[in-house]
Amino acid sequence: MKIKKILTSVAVAGLFIAGGVTAYVYNKAFTPNTTFNQKEVFVYIPTNATYEMVQQELAPFVKDMGKFDFVASKRKYDTNVKAGKFLLTQNMTSFDMVRAMRRNTPVKVAFNNQESLEKLAQRMASQLEPDSVALYVSFTNTPFLKENGFTEENILAMFIPNTYEFYWDVNSNKLADKMAKEYKKFWNHERLEKAAAKNLTPIEVSVLASIVHKETAKADERATVAGVYLNRLKTGMPLQADPTIIFAMKKESGDFDQVIKRVYHNDLRIKSPYNTYVNAGLPPGPIAMPDISAIDAVLNAEKHDYIYFCASPDKPGYHAFASNYSEHQVNARKYAAWVNKLGINR
């Protein structure tokens, strides 16, 4: 009888102990343990981060770090930290947070209208872990350029403005490879055929598109402007594109942030391969990152006999086109008088 009572007591004690352990674990792992009021926050863990670095990053968002440490240890996260961007939501438990810290959240990277590769690298670096220097080095790496058929002067043509998905901690070389694949995907059979029909390579299309893009912000006018430049190329006439002069001036000064609204006659003498007033044909690379509408405007250029054009004071933002020089002079004088009246200098 005594043995039975002893066994019963031991069993009851065991239940209490088990219940206590269960309650302890539940409190540590499965009760809310966040301290932020937002619905969600993102935490960024750099490559090769230690668990101590993770604790520092999480400190503003975790109510009881001891509870988080308990779960992290049990689930071996503290010895297997993951780099990346991670999503935490309000009232997450420690168990949920540790699980979330293993789910790298993709980043949507967007870019457009960059005037130089340096500017592009800076733009992308503001959205990802690799810095602008690492990105620039990967984009201009000699084996990479040779493998994909680019040079340092025209590599900007490889980047098609759009929104792309990467992991925040992406390696800069892998990012460059991904952009090369996206470029090849963009230049599908239809676009390649249209480029070939105009005796242009995809890179040459992008170079011309960059001039068209800078020449007019009006998408519905770009095919007409592209037609003018193609007519000039066919006749051997220099492109005489003011945006290339502006680019040459910025490149020579190293200041791509300056605003140049007007090109003067003396500016046309600048010594640069990008000066399309003194150099025939296309410049060695894009003068900016053309958007898709500008690229397609070149591929689907309007067929006409226009050779000249200048900004139109009668229709701001658009241009007046002409088939001969005397007609163009009339348009040009009208525009010059309008600019002078507005007092626009540089």
Tab-separated table of C-alpha atoms in Angstrom:
chain	number	residue	atom	x	y	z
A	1	MET	CA	0.000	0.000	0.000
A	2	LYS	CA	2.837	2.385	0.926
A	3	ILE	CA	4.601	1.597	-2.345
A	4	LYS	CA	1.427	2.462	-4.247
A	5	LYS	CA	1.158	5.798	-2.442
A	6	ILE	CA	4.813	6.541	-3.151
A	7	LEU	CA	4.419	5.760	-6.842
A	8	THR	CA	1.317	7.930	-7.004
A	9	SER	CA	3.156	10.807	-5.326
A	10	VAL	CA	6.068	10.467	-7.728
A	11	ALA	CA	3.704	10.436	-10.705
A	12	VAL	CA	1.903	13.543	-9.475
A	13	ALA	CA	5.203	15.290	-8.829
A	14	GLY	CA	6.325	14.339	-12.316
A	15	LEU	CA	3.220	15.870	-13.773
A	16	PHE	CA	3.826	19.089	-11.859
A	17	ILE	CA	7.433	19.178	-13.008
A	18	ALA	CA	6.465	18.444	-16.607
A	19	GLY	CA	3.767	21.082	-16.399
A	20	GLY	CA	6.265	23.547	-14.995
A	21	VAL	CA	8.769	22.838	-17.756
A	22	THR	CA	6.046	23.165	-20.376
A	23	ALA	CA	4.950	26.502	-18.957
A	24	TYR	CA	8.563	27.698	-18.818
A	25	VAL	CA	9.216	26.762	-22.450
A	26	TYR	CA	5.893	28.209	-23.548
A	27	ASN	CA	6.638	31.516	-21.823
A	28	LYS	CA	10.099	31.685	-23.373
A	29	ALA	CA	9.202	30.673	-26.907
A	30	PHE	CA	5.516	31.219	-27.595
A	31	THR	CA	4.466	34.503	-26.015
A	32	PRO	CA	4.651	37.892	-27.819
A	33	ASN	CA	8.149	39.330	-27.586
A	34	THR	CA	8.248	42.439	-29.783
A	35	THR	CA	8.441	46.034	-28.618
A	36	PHE	CA	7.555	48.047	-31.747
A	37	ASN	CA	4.171	49.601	-32.561
A	38	GLN	CA	4.362	49.326	-36.339
A	39	LYS	CA	2.682	46.423	-38.081
A	40	GLU	CA	6.034	45.331	-39.468
A	41	VAL	CA	9.721	46.263	-39.484
A	42	PHE	CA	12.693	45.081	-41.499
A	43	VAL	CA	16.018	44.058	-40.042
A	44	TYR	CA	19.207	44.034	-42.140
A	45	ILE	CA	21.947	41.547	-41.221
A	46	PRO	CA	25.243	42.061	-43.073
A	47	THR	CA	27.324	39.305	-44.627
A	48	ASN	CA	29.520	37.433	-42.089
A	49	ALA	CA	27.625	38.939	-39.159
A	50	THR	CA	28.079	37.337	-35.740
A	51	TYR	CA	25.231	36.460	-33.398
A	52	GLU	CA	26.269	39.410	-31.226
A	53	MET	CA	25.734	41.701	-34.215
A	54	VAL	CA	22.291	40.203	-34.726
A	55	GLN	CA	21.454	40.922	-31.094
A	56	GLN	CA	22.474	44.546	-31.577
A	57	GLU	CA	20.302	44.873	-34.676
A	58	LEU	CA	17.329	43.263	-32.941
A	59	ALA	CA	17.689	45.129	-29.647
A	60	PRO	CA	15.299	48.000	-30.588
A	61	PHE	CA	12.582	45.544	-31.580
A	62	VAL	CA	12.807	42.707	-28.995
A	63	LYS	CA	11.207	43.080	-25.585
A	64	ASP	CA	13.123	40.305	-23.802
A	65	MET	CA	16.397	39.329	-25.469
A	66	GLY	CA	16.811	36.453	-23.020
A	67	LYS	CA	13.729	34.767	-24.447
A	68	PHE	CA	15.009	35.252	-27.989
A	69	ASP	CA	18.414	33.859	-26.999
A	70	PHE	CA	16.743	30.799	-25.463
A	71	VAL	CA	14.986	29.910	-28.719
A	72	ALA	CA	17.972	30.878	-30.872
A	73	SER	CA	20.135	28.470	-28.890
A	74	LYS	CA	17.622	25.629	-29.001
A	75	ARG	CA	17.187	26.039	-32.769
A	76	LYS	CA	20.924	26.527	-33.351
A	77	TYR	CA	20.411	29.920	-34.959
A	78	ASP	CA	23.064	31.504	-32.731
A	79	THR	CA	25.717	29.415	-34.499
A	80	ASN	CA	24.199	29.690	-37.967
A	81	VAL	CA	23.375	33.357	-38.618
A	82	LYS	CA	21.916	34.265	-42.013
A	83	ALA	CA	22.667	37.514	-43.863
A	84	GLY	CA	19.922	39.479	-45.590
A	85	LYS	CA	16.764	41.488	-45.123
A	86	PHE	CA	14.258	40.004	-42.681
A	87	LEU	CA	10.652	40.842	-41.879
A	88	LEU	CA	9.378	41.042	-38.299
A	89	THR	CA	5.714	41.640	-37.520
A	90	GLN	CA	4.071	43.044	-34.427
A	91	ASN	CA	3.533	40.638	-31.499
A	92	MET	CA	5.749	37.916	-32.933
A	93	THR	CA	6.905	35.256	-30.481
A	94	SER	CA	10.582	34.428	-30.055
A	95	PHE	CA	9.987	31.200	-31.952
A	96	ASP	CA	8.445	33.137	-34.862
A	97	MET	CA	11.261	35.687	-34.847
A	98	VAL	CA	13.993	33.056	-35.029
A	99	ARG	CA	12.135	31.413	-37.889
A	100	ALA	CA	11.717	34.803	-39.606
A	101	MET	CA	15.452	35.487	-39.313
A	102	ARG	CA	16.040	32.527	-41.625
A	103	ARG	CA	13.705	33.804	-44.357
A	104	ASN	CA	15.596	36.275	-46.537
A	105	THR	CA	13.150	38.781	-48.008
A	106	PRO	CA	13.755	39.766	-51.662
A	107	VAL	CA	14.340	43.442	-52.450
A	108	LYS	CA	12.784	45.151	-55.474
A	109	VAL	CA	15.556	47.209	-57.035
A	110	ALA	CA	14.504	50.020	-59.386
A	111	PHE	CA	16.614	52.431	-61.445
A	112	ASN	CA	16.224	54.748	-64.420
A	113	ASN	CA	17.559	57.951	-65.978
A	114	GLN	CA	21.111	57.476	-64.684
A	115	GLU	CA	23.634	59.596	-66.606
A	116	SER	CA	26.702	57.532	-65.801
A	117	LEU	CA	27.756	54.116	-64.564
A	118	GLU	CA	28.939	55.725	-61.322
A	119	LYS	CA	25.471	57.179	-60.746
A	120	LEU	CA	23.887	53.803	-61.468
A	121	ALA	CA	26.210	52.051	-58.998
A	122	GLN	CA	25.306	54.631	-56.346
A	123	ARG	CA	21.593	54.186	-57.032
A	124	MET	CA	21.756	50.406	-56.741
A	125	ALA	CA	24.011	50.550	-53.674
A	126	SER	CA	21.364	52.630	-51.893
A	127	GLN	CA	19.029	49.639	-52.159
A	128	LEU	CA	21.418	46.727	-51.546
A	129	GLU	CA	24.296	45.653	-49.306
A	130	PRO	CA	27.184	45.911	-51.834
A	131	ASP	CA	28.570	49.446	-51.945
A	132	SER	CA	28.927	51.510	-55.124
A	133	VAL	CA	32.645	50.741	-55.453
A	134	ALA	CA	32.072	46.969	-55.381
A	135	LEU	CA	29.279	47.274	-57.927
A	136	TYR	CA	31.315	49.502	-60.248
A	137	VAL	CA	34.263	47.098	-60.106
A	138	SER	CA	32.003	44.147	-60.995
A	139	PHE	CA	30.383	46.065	-63.874
A	140	THR	CA	33.748	47.043	-65.368
A	141	ASN	CA	35.625	43.831	-64.702
A	142	THR	CA	37.534	43.045	-67.927
A	143	PRO	CA	36.542	39.331	-68.181
A	144	PHE	CA	32.908	40.282	-67.546
A	145	LEU	CA	32.980	42.966	-70.252
A	146	LYS	CA	34.605	40.620	-72.786
A	147	GLU	CA	32.243	37.765	-72.012
A	148	ASN	CA	29.202	39.950	-72.624
A	149	GLY	CA	30.514	42.037	-75.529
A	150	PHE	CA	30.767	45.434	-73.818
A	151	THR	CA	33.418	48.059	-73.104
A	152	GLU	CA	33.721	50.490	-70.215
A	153	GLU	CA	32.363	53.202	-72.523
A	154	ASN	CA	29.154	51.367	-73.471
A	155	ILE	CA	28.422	49.060	-70.494
A	156	LEU	CA	25.619	51.406	-69.376
A	157	ALA	CA	23.662	50.065	-72.359
A	158	MET	CA	23.396	46.699	-70.598
A	159	PHE	CA	21.117	48.089	-67.900
A	160	ILE	CA	17.491	48.237	-68.997
A	161	PRO	CA	15.486	50.546	-66.676
A	162	ASN	CA	12.973	48.442	-64.795
A	163	THR	CA	12.326	46.889	-61.400
A	164	TYR	CA	14.357	43.785	-60.579
A	165	GLU	CA	14.300	41.407	-57.631
A	166	PHE	CA	17.451	40.577	-55.668
A	167	TYR	CA	18.317	39.499	-52.160
A	168	TRP	CA	19.674	42.453	-50.193
A	169	ASP	CA	22.994	40.676	-49.523
A	170	VAL	CA	23.507	39.697	-53.185
A	171	ASN	CA	27.125	39.370	-54.295
A	172	SER	CA	28.079	42.182	-56.703
A	173	ASN	CA	29.436	39.748	-59.314
A	174	LYS	CA	26.239	37.689	-59.228
A	175	LEU	CA	24.230	40.872	-59.601
A	176	ALA	CA	26.236	41.816	-62.703
A	177	ASP	CA	25.654	38.364	-64.176
A	178	LYS	CA	21.921	38.644	-63.493
A	179	MET	CA	21.765	42.018	-65.253
A	180	ALA	CA	23.569	40.532	-68.264
A	181	LYS	CA	20.935	37.777	-68.437
A	182	GLU	CA	18.132	40.349	-68.176
A	183	TYR	CA	19.719	42.314	-71.023
A	184	LYS	CA	19.781	39.236	-73.267
A	185	LYS	CA	16.191	38.475	-72.339
A	186	PHE	CA	15.154	42.034	-73.271
A	187	TRP	CA	16.814	41.777	-76.656
A	188	ASN	CA	14.466	39.119	-77.948
A	189	HIS	CA	14.236	37.918	-81.541
A	190	GLU	CA	11.799	40.654	-82.570
A	191	ARG	CA	13.945	43.505	-81.251
A	192	LEU	CA	17.111	41.995	-82.746
A	193	GLU	CA	15.433	41.764	-86.158
A	194	LYS	CA	14.310	45.400	-86.009
A	195	ALA	CA	17.808	46.534	-85.048
A	196	ALA	CA	19.389	44.527	-87.870
A	197	ALA	CA	16.922	46.034	-90.357
A	198	LYS	CA	18.353	49.446	-89.450
A	199	ASN	CA	21.960	48.183	-89.644
A	200	LEU	CA	22.369	48.768	-85.929
A	201	THR	CA	23.589	46.514	-83.142
A	202	PRO	CA	21.645	46.442	-79.858
A	203	ILE	CA	24.364	48.579	-78.260
A	204	GLU	CA	24.144	51.118	-81.087
A	205	VAL	CA	20.373	51.226	-80.668
A	206	SER	CA	20.832	52.007	-76.981
A	207	VAL	CA	23.404	54.721	-77.733
A	208	LEU	CA	21.044	56.407	-80.197
A	209	ALA	CA	18.114	55.876	-77.838
A	210	SER	CA	20.028	57.683	-75.087
A	211	ILE	CA	20.301	60.737	-77.355
A	212	VAL	CA	16.619	60.519	-78.289
A	213	HIS	CA	15.716	60.160	-74.604
A	214	LYS	CA	17.678	63.292	-73.702
A	215	GLU	CA	16.402	65.207	-76.712
A	216	THR	CA	12.737	64.855	-75.831
A	217	ALA	CA	10.807	63.840	-72.745
A	218	LYS	CA	7.682	63.378	-74.851
A	219	ALA	CA	7.278	59.663	-75.532
A	220	ASP	CA	4.857	60.341	-78.404
A	221	GLU	CA	7.540	62.384	-80.225
A	222	ARG	CA	10.499	60.058	-79.794
A	223	ALA	CA	9.862	57.950	-82.897
A	224	THR	CA	9.899	61.160	-84.984
A	225	VAL	CA	13.159	62.376	-83.397
A	226	ALA	CA	14.695	58.920	-83.885
A	227	GLY	CA	13.728	59.110	-87.558
A	228	VAL	CA	15.640	62.403	-87.912
A	229	TYR	CA	18.829	60.908	-86.475
A	230	LEU	CA	18.524	57.792	-88.615
A	231	ASN	CA	18.133	60.015	-91.700
A	232	ARG	CA	21.325	61.858	-90.728
A	233	LEU	CA	23.221	58.600	-90.214
A	234	LYS	CA	22.098	57.342	-93.640
A	235	THR	CA	23.356	60.467	-95.398
A	236	GLY	CA	26.622	60.608	-93.454
A	237	MET	CA	25.618	63.862	-91.797
A	238	PRO	CA	26.882	64.376	-88.233
A	239	LEU	CA	24.159	63.836	-85.649
A	240	GLN	CA	24.717	67.366	-84.278
A	241	ALA	CA	22.891	66.495	-81.046
A	242	ASP	CA	23.103	69.098	-78.303
A	243	PRO	CA	22.618	66.483	-75.540
A	244	THR	CA	25.945	64.913	-76.563
A	245	ILE	CA	27.673	68.280	-76.102
A	246	ILE	CA	26.122	68.633	-72.652
A	247	PHE	CA	27.289	65.118	-71.769
A	248	ALA	CA	30.805	65.874	-73.036
A	249	MET	CA	30.914	69.029	-70.897
A	250	LYS	CA	29.764	67.148	-67.803
A	251	LYS	CA	32.166	64.280	-68.437
A	252	GLU	CA	35.105	66.635	-68.897
A	253	SER	CA	34.299	68.493	-65.656
A	254	GLY	CA	33.446	65.294	-63.772
A	255	ASP	CA	30.289	66.985	-62.494
A	256	PHE	CA	27.177	65.147	-63.655
A	257	ASP	CA	25.002	67.043	-61.178
A	258	GLN	CA	25.316	70.395	-62.939
A	259	VAL	CA	22.332	71.662	-64.935
A	260	ILE	CA	23.040	72.908	-68.467
A	261	LYS	CA	19.957	74.265	-70.212
A	262	ARG	CA	21.567	75.948	-73.180
A	263	VAL	CA	24.402	75.087	-75.562
A	264	TYR	CA	26.417	77.942	-77.091
A	265	HIS	CA	28.381	77.981	-80.342
A	266	ASN	CA	31.722	77.867	-78.517
A	267	ASP	CA	30.581	74.703	-76.689
A	268	LEU	CA	30.439	72.894	-80.023
A	269	ARG	CA	34.248	72.957	-80.204
A	270	ILE	CA	34.779	70.780	-77.152
A	271	LYS	CA	37.302	68.020	-77.828
A	272	SER	CA	35.490	64.812	-77.002
A	273	PRO	CA	34.509	61.589	-78.779
A	274	TYR	CA	30.991	62.465	-77.610
A	275	ASN	CA	30.937	65.707	-79.639
A	276	THR	CA	28.591	64.758	-82.476
A	277	TYR	CA	29.092	68.109	-84.185
A	278	VAL	CA	32.697	67.301	-85.111
A	279	ASN	CA	32.591	63.481	-85.047
A	280	ALA	CA	30.478	61.555	-87.532
A	281	GLY	CA	28.388	58.592	-86.481
A	282	LEU	CA	27.419	57.534	-82.986
A	283	PRO	CA	29.381	58.378	-79.829
A	284	PRO	CA	31.281	55.513	-78.141
A	285	GLY	CA	28.594	54.899	-75.529
A	286	PRO	CA	25.233	56.035	-74.170
A	287	ILE	CA	25.065	59.598	-72.851
A	288	ALA	CA	22.493	58.419	-70.314
A	289	MET	CA	20.409	55.374	-69.525
A	290	PRO	CA	17.613	55.308	-72.133
A	291	ASP	CA	14.266	54.012	-70.990
A	292	ILE	CA	12.409	51.281	-72.860
A	293	SER	CA	10.185	53.751	-74.719
A	294	ALA	CA	13.281	55.454	-76.167
A	295	ILE	CA	14.806	52.126	-77.234
A	296	ASP	CA	11.573	51.030	-78.879
A	297	ALA	CA	11.244	54.479	-80.493
A	298	VAL	CA	14.524	53.853	-82.328
A	299	LEU	CA	13.476	50.329	-83.290
A	300	ASN	CA	10.132	51.656	-84.531
A	301	ALA	CA	11.377	55.001	-85.821
A	302	GLU	CA	9.042	57.074	-87.932
A	303	LYS	CA	9.854	57.187	-91.649
A	304	HIS	CA	9.914	60.762	-92.963
A	305	ASP	CA	12.206	63.206	-94.761
A	306	TYR	CA	13.004	65.460	-91.802
A	307	ILE	CA	16.677	66.288	-91.334
A	308	TYR	CA	16.444	69.154	-88.846
A	309	PHE	CA	14.522	69.995	-85.720
A	310	CYS	CA	14.638	72.412	-82.809
A	311	ALA	CA	12.541	73.081	-79.736
A	312	SER	CA	9.186	74.647	-80.437
A	313	PRO	CA	8.136	77.805	-78.529
A	314	ASP	CA	4.582	77.264	-79.758
A	315	LYS	CA	4.354	73.813	-78.203
A	316	PRO	CA	6.647	73.680	-75.141
A	317	GLY	CA	8.294	70.291	-74.676
A	318	TYR	CA	7.912	69.416	-78.338
A	319	HIS	CA	9.943	70.222	-81.460
A	320	ALA	CA	9.512	71.850	-84.848
A	321	PHE	CA	10.777	69.634	-87.687
A	322	ALA	CA	12.108	70.625	-91.086
A	323	SER	CA	13.173	68.895	-94.294
A	324	ASN	CA	15.574	71.613	-95.452
A	325	TYR	CA	17.986	74.061	-93.873
A	326	SER	CA	16.172	77.285	-94.821
A	327	GLU	CA	12.993	76.048	-93.150
A	328	HIS	CA	15.029	75.004	-90.129
A	329	GLN	CA	16.616	78.472	-89.859
A	330	VAL	CA	13.174	80.015	-89.557
A	331	ASN	CA	12.323	77.621	-86.717
A	332	ALA	CA	15.700	78.122	-85.038
A	333	ARG	CA	15.479	81.929	-85.076
A	334	LYS	CA	12.006	81.763	-83.628
A	335	TYR	CA	13.226	79.504	-80.826
A	336	ALA	CA	16.315	81.633	-80.102
A	337	ALA	CA	14.181	84.768	-79.782
A	338	TRP	CA	11.897	82.930	-77.335
A	339	VAL	CA	14.801	81.693	-75.208
A	340	ASN	CA	16.360	85.163	-75.117
A	341	LYS	CA	13.053	86.654	-74.061
A	342	LEU	CA	12.876	84.190	-71.167
A	343	GLY	CA	16.415	85.150	-70.165
A	344	ILE	CA	17.718	81.578	-70.254
A	345	ASN	CA	21.509	81.586	-70.301
A	346	ARG	CA	23.371	78.483	-69.157
